[in-house]
XYZ file of C-alpha atoms in Angstrom:
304
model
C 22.907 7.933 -21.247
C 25.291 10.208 -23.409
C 26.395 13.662 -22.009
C 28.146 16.423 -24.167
C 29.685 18.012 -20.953
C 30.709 16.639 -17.665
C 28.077 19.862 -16.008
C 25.034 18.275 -17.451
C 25.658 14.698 -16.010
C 26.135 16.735 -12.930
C 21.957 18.017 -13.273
C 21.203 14.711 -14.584
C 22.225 13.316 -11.314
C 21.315 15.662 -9.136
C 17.887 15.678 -10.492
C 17.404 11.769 -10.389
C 18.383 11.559 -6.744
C 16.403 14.513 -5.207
C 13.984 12.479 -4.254
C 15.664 9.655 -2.886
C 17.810 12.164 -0.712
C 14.175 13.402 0.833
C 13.186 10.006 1.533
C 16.131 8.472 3.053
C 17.626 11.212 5.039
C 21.204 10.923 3.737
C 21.503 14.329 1.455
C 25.218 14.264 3.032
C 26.250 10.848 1.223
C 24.632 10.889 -1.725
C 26.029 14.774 -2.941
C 29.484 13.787 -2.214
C 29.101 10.474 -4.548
C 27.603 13.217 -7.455
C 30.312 14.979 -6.162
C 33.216 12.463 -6.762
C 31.558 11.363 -10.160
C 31.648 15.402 -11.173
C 35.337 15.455 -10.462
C 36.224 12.371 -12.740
C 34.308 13.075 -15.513
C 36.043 16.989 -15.660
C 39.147 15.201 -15.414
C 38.323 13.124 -18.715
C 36.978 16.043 -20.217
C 39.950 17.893 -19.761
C 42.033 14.795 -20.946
C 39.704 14.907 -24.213
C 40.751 18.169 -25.108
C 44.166 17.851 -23.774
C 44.157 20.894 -21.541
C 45.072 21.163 -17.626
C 41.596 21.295 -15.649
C 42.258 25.171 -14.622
C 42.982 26.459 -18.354
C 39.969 24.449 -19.681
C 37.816 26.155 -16.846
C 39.627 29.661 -18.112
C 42.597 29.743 -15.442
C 45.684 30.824 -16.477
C 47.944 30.930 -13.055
C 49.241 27.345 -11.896
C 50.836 29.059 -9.028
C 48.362 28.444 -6.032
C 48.289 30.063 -2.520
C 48.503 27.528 0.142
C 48.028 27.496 4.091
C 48.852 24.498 6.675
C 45.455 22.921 8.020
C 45.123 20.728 10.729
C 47.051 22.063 13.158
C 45.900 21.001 17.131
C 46.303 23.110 19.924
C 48.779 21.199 22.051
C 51.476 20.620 19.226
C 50.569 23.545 17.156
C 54.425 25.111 17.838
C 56.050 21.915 16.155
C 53.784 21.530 13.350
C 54.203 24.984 12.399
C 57.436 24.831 12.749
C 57.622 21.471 10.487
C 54.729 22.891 8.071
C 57.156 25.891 7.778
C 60.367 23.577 6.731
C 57.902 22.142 3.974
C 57.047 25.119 2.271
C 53.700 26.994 3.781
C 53.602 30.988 4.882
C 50.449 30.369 6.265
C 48.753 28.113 8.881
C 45.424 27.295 10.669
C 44.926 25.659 14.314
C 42.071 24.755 15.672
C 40.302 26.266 18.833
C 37.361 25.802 20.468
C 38.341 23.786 23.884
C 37.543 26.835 26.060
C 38.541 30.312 25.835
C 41.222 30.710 28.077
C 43.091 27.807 26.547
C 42.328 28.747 23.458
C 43.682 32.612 23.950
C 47.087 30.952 24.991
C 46.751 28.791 21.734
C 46.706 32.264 19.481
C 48.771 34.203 21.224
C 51.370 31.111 21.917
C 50.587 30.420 17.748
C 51.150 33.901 16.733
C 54.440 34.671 18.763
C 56.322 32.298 16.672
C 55.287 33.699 12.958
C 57.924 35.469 10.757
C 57.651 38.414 8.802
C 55.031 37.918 6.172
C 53.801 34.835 7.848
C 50.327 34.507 8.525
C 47.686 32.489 11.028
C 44.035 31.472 11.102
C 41.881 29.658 13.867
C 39.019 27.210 13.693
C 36.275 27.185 16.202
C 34.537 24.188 14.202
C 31.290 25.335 15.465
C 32.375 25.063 18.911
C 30.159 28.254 20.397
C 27.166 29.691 20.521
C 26.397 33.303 19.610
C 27.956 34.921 23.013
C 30.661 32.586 23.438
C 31.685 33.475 20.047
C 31.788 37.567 20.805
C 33.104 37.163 24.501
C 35.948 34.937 22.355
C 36.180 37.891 19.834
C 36.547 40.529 22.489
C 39.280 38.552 23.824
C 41.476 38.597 20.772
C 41.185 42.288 21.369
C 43.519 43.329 18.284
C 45.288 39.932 17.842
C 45.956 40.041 13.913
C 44.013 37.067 12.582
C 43.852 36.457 9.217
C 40.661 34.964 9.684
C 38.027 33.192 12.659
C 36.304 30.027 11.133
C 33.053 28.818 11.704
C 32.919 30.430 15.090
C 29.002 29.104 15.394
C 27.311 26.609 14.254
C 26.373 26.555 9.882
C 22.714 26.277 10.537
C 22.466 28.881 13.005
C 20.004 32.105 11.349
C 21.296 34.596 9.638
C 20.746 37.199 12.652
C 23.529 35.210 14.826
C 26.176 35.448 11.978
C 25.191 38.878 11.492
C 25.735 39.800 15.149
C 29.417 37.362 15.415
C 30.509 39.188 12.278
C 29.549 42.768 13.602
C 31.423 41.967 16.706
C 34.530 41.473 14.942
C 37.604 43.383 13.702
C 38.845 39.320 12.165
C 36.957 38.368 9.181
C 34.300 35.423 9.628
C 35.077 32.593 7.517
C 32.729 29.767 6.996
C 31.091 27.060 3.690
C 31.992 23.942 4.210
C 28.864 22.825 5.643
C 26.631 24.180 3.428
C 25.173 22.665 0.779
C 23.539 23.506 -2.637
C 23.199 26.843 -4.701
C 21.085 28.945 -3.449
C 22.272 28.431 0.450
C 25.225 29.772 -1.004
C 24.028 32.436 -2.700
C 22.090 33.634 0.499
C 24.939 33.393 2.343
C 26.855 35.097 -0.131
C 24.530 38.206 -0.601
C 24.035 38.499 3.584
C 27.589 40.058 3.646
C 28.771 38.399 7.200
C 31.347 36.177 5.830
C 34.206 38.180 4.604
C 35.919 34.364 3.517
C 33.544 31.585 2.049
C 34.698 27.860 1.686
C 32.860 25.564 -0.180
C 34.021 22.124 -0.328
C 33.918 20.935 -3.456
C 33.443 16.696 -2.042
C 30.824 17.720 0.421
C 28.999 18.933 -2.535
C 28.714 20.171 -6.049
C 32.545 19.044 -7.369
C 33.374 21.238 -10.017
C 30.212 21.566 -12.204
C 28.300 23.530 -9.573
C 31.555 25.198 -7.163
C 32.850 26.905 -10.320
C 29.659 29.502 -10.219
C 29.523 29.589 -6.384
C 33.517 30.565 -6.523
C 33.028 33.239 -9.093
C 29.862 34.546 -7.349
C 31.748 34.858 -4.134
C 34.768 36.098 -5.788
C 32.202 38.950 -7.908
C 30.978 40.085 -3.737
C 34.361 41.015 -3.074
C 34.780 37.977 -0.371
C 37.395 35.523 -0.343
C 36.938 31.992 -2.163
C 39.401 29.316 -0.003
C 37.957 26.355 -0.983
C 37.989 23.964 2.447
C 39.031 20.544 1.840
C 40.439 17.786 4.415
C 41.249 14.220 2.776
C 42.565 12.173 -0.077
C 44.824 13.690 -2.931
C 42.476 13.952 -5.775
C 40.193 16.071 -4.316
C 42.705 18.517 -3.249
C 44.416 18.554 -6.795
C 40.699 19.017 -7.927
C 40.027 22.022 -5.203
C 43.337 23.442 -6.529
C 42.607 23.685 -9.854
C 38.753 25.246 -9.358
C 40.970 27.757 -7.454
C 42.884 28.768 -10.094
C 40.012 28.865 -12.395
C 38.060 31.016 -9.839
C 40.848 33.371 -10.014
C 40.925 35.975 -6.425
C 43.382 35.885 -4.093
C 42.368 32.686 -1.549
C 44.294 30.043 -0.665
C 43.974 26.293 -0.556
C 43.700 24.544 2.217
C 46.329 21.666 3.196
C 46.009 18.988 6.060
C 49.645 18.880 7.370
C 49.002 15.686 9.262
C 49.861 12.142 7.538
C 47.877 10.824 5.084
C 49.778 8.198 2.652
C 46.286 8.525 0.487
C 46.728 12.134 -0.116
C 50.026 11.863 -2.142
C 49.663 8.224 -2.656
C 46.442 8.764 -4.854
C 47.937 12.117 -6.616
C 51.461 11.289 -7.699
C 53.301 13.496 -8.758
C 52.024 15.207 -5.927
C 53.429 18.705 -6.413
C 55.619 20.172 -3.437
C 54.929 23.399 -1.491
C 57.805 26.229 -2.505
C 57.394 29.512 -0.931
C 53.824 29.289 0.231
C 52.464 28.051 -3.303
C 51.876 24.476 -4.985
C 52.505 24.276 -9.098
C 49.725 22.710 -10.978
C 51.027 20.160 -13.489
C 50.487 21.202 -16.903
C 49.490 17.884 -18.240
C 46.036 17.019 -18.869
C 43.160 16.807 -16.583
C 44.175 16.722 -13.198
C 47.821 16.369 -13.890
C 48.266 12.811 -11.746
C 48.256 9.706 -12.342
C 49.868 7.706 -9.959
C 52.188 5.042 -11.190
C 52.099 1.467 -9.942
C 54.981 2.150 -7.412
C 52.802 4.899 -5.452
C 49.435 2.489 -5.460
C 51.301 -0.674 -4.239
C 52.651 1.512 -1.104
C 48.515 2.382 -0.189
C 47.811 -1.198 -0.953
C 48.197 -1.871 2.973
C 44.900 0.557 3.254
C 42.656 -1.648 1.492
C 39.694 -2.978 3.310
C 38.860 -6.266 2.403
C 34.987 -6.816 2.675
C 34.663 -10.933 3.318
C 31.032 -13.073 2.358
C 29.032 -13.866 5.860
C-alpha cells in the first residue's frame, strides 16, 4: 500500500486493527506499535522534504522547556540536586506512599528550590476521591506547579470535577488516556488545568498534533508525558514545539543508556531548555560508536 502522508497510514492502521483490538483485549499494545510506526514514517517524511520535524509540523522555536521526571521520594534531595547540575529549573517527584510521608516529601522537596525554580508531584493514581482532597487540604498553600493524576484516569468525570474544585494546584493528568474523543471530553470538562498525552501510549504524531493544539486552543497546558527510550522523547519534543504554548517536556533523570544511546546527538539541557537539531527529521542518528555501547541490552531470543 502507497501513502502520500505519514497521517493517512496512521487511519489506515488504526482502522485495520479496530477490530482485532476488540477481540483480543490488548488496545494498550497494539496503539503503541501504530504509535511507533507513526513516529518513523514523520521522521522520513520530514527527511523527504529536508525539514526538522517541528518546522515541517509549523514550529518555529527549537528551544524547548524541560522539567526532571522520575524523581523518588527517599532520594528526591540528591537527584534534584544532580538534575539541577545538568541543566533543569524544574522537577517532578513522585508521591502517593501515604500522606504524611508524602507532606514531608513536598515540603522537604520544595525547601531546597532556588529562585525561579519550580516543583511538581505525582500521585500516579495512588487515591481515591477523598484521599485526594484530604491530600489537597494538606498542601494548604504549598506552591505547586502542578498535582498529577491524583485519582485514578478512568474514574467519572464527577470525581475529577470535585479533586479539581478542591484545589488551589492545577490537576494534571493524559497519559492514560487513549484516542480522540476521550481527549476531547476531557479537554472540554475543564478539570485539568495541564493535559499530557503520550504520544507512544497512543496516537504518535499523526493524531497528538490535533489533541496538543486543541488543548493548547482551551487555554490548558500541553506537557506531553513521556518515560523511556530516546526517540520518543526527541519525537515528544518536537510535537511540542509544533504545538507551540508554554509546557514543558518531560525528562526521566534516572539512567537509561537507551535514551541517549538510541538519539545521538542527544542534545544537552542548558538553562532549563533542550535545542532541537536542525537537521532533518528527528535530528539523530546515532553513529555506530553509540549503538555498539547498547549492544550489551540486546535480548537474544534462542529456538526451543
Amino acid at each position: 500500500t502507497t501513502f502520500e502522508h505519514p497521517a493517512d497510514a496512521y487511519d489506515s492502521l488504526s482502522k485495520q486493527t479496530h477490530i482485532l483490538g476488540i477481540q483480543t483485549g490488548e488496545i494498550g499494545p497494539i496503539a503503541q506499535s501504530i504509535a511507533g510506526v507513526d513516529i518513523a514514517l514523520w521522521d522520513l517524511f520530514a527527511r523527504k522534504n529536508n525539514m526538522p520535524l517541528f518546522q515541517l509540523l509549523g514550529g518555529a522555536n527549537p528551544e524547548i522547556p524541560v522539567y526532571a521526571s522520575g524523581i523518588n521520594p527517599n532520594t528526591a534531595a540528591e537527584t534534584i540536586s544532580r538534575a539541577r547540575e545538568e541543566g533543569f529549573k524544574a522537577f517532578k517527584i513522585k508521591i502517593g506512599f501515604g500522606h504524611k510521608d508524602d507532606l514531608k516529601t513536598v515540603t522537604n522537596a520544595i525547601a531546597t528550590l532556588v529562585v525561579s525554580e519550580k516543583l511538581m508531584a505525582d500521585a500516579n493514581q495512588a487515591w481515591n476521591v477523598d484521599e485526594a482532597i484530604e491530600f489537597i487540604q494538606l498542601l494548604d498553600g504549598i506552591p505547586l506547579a502542578w498535582l498529577e493524576e491524583p485519582i485514578p484516569a478512568d474514574r467519572p468525570d464527577d470525581e475529577w470535577y470535585k479533586v479539581a474544585a478542591a484545589s488551589d494546584v492545577p490537576i494534571a493528568a493524559g497519559e492514560n488516556i487513549r484516542g480522540a474523543s476521550d481527549f476531547s471530553l476531557k479537554v472540554e470538562s475543564g478539570v485539568l488545568g495541564i493535559v499530557q498525552p503520550d504520544i507512544c501510549k497512543w496516537g504518535g504524531i499523526s493524531a497528538n498534533l490535533l489533541v496538543a493544539r486543541e488543548i493548547i486552543a482551551s487555554q490548558a497546558r500541553y506537557c506531553p508525558h513521556y518515560l523511556g527510550g530516546g526517540i520518543g522523547l526527541i519525537a515528544s519534543a518536537h510535537l511540542l514545539s509544533a504545538a507551540g504554548g508554554d509546557g514543558l517536556l518531560e525528562v526521566d533523570v534516572n539512567t537509561n543508556p537507551l535514551r541517549e544511546g538510541l538519539a545521538a546527538p542527544f542534545p544537552k539541557i542548558s538553562d532549563g531548555k533542550i535545542s532541537l537539531s536542525s537537521d532533518p527529521g528527528l535530528g539523530i542518528v546515532p553513529v555506530i560508536s553509540d549503538l555498539e555501547k547498547i549492544c550489551v541490552y540486546r535480548v537474544h531470543l534462542s529456538n526451543p
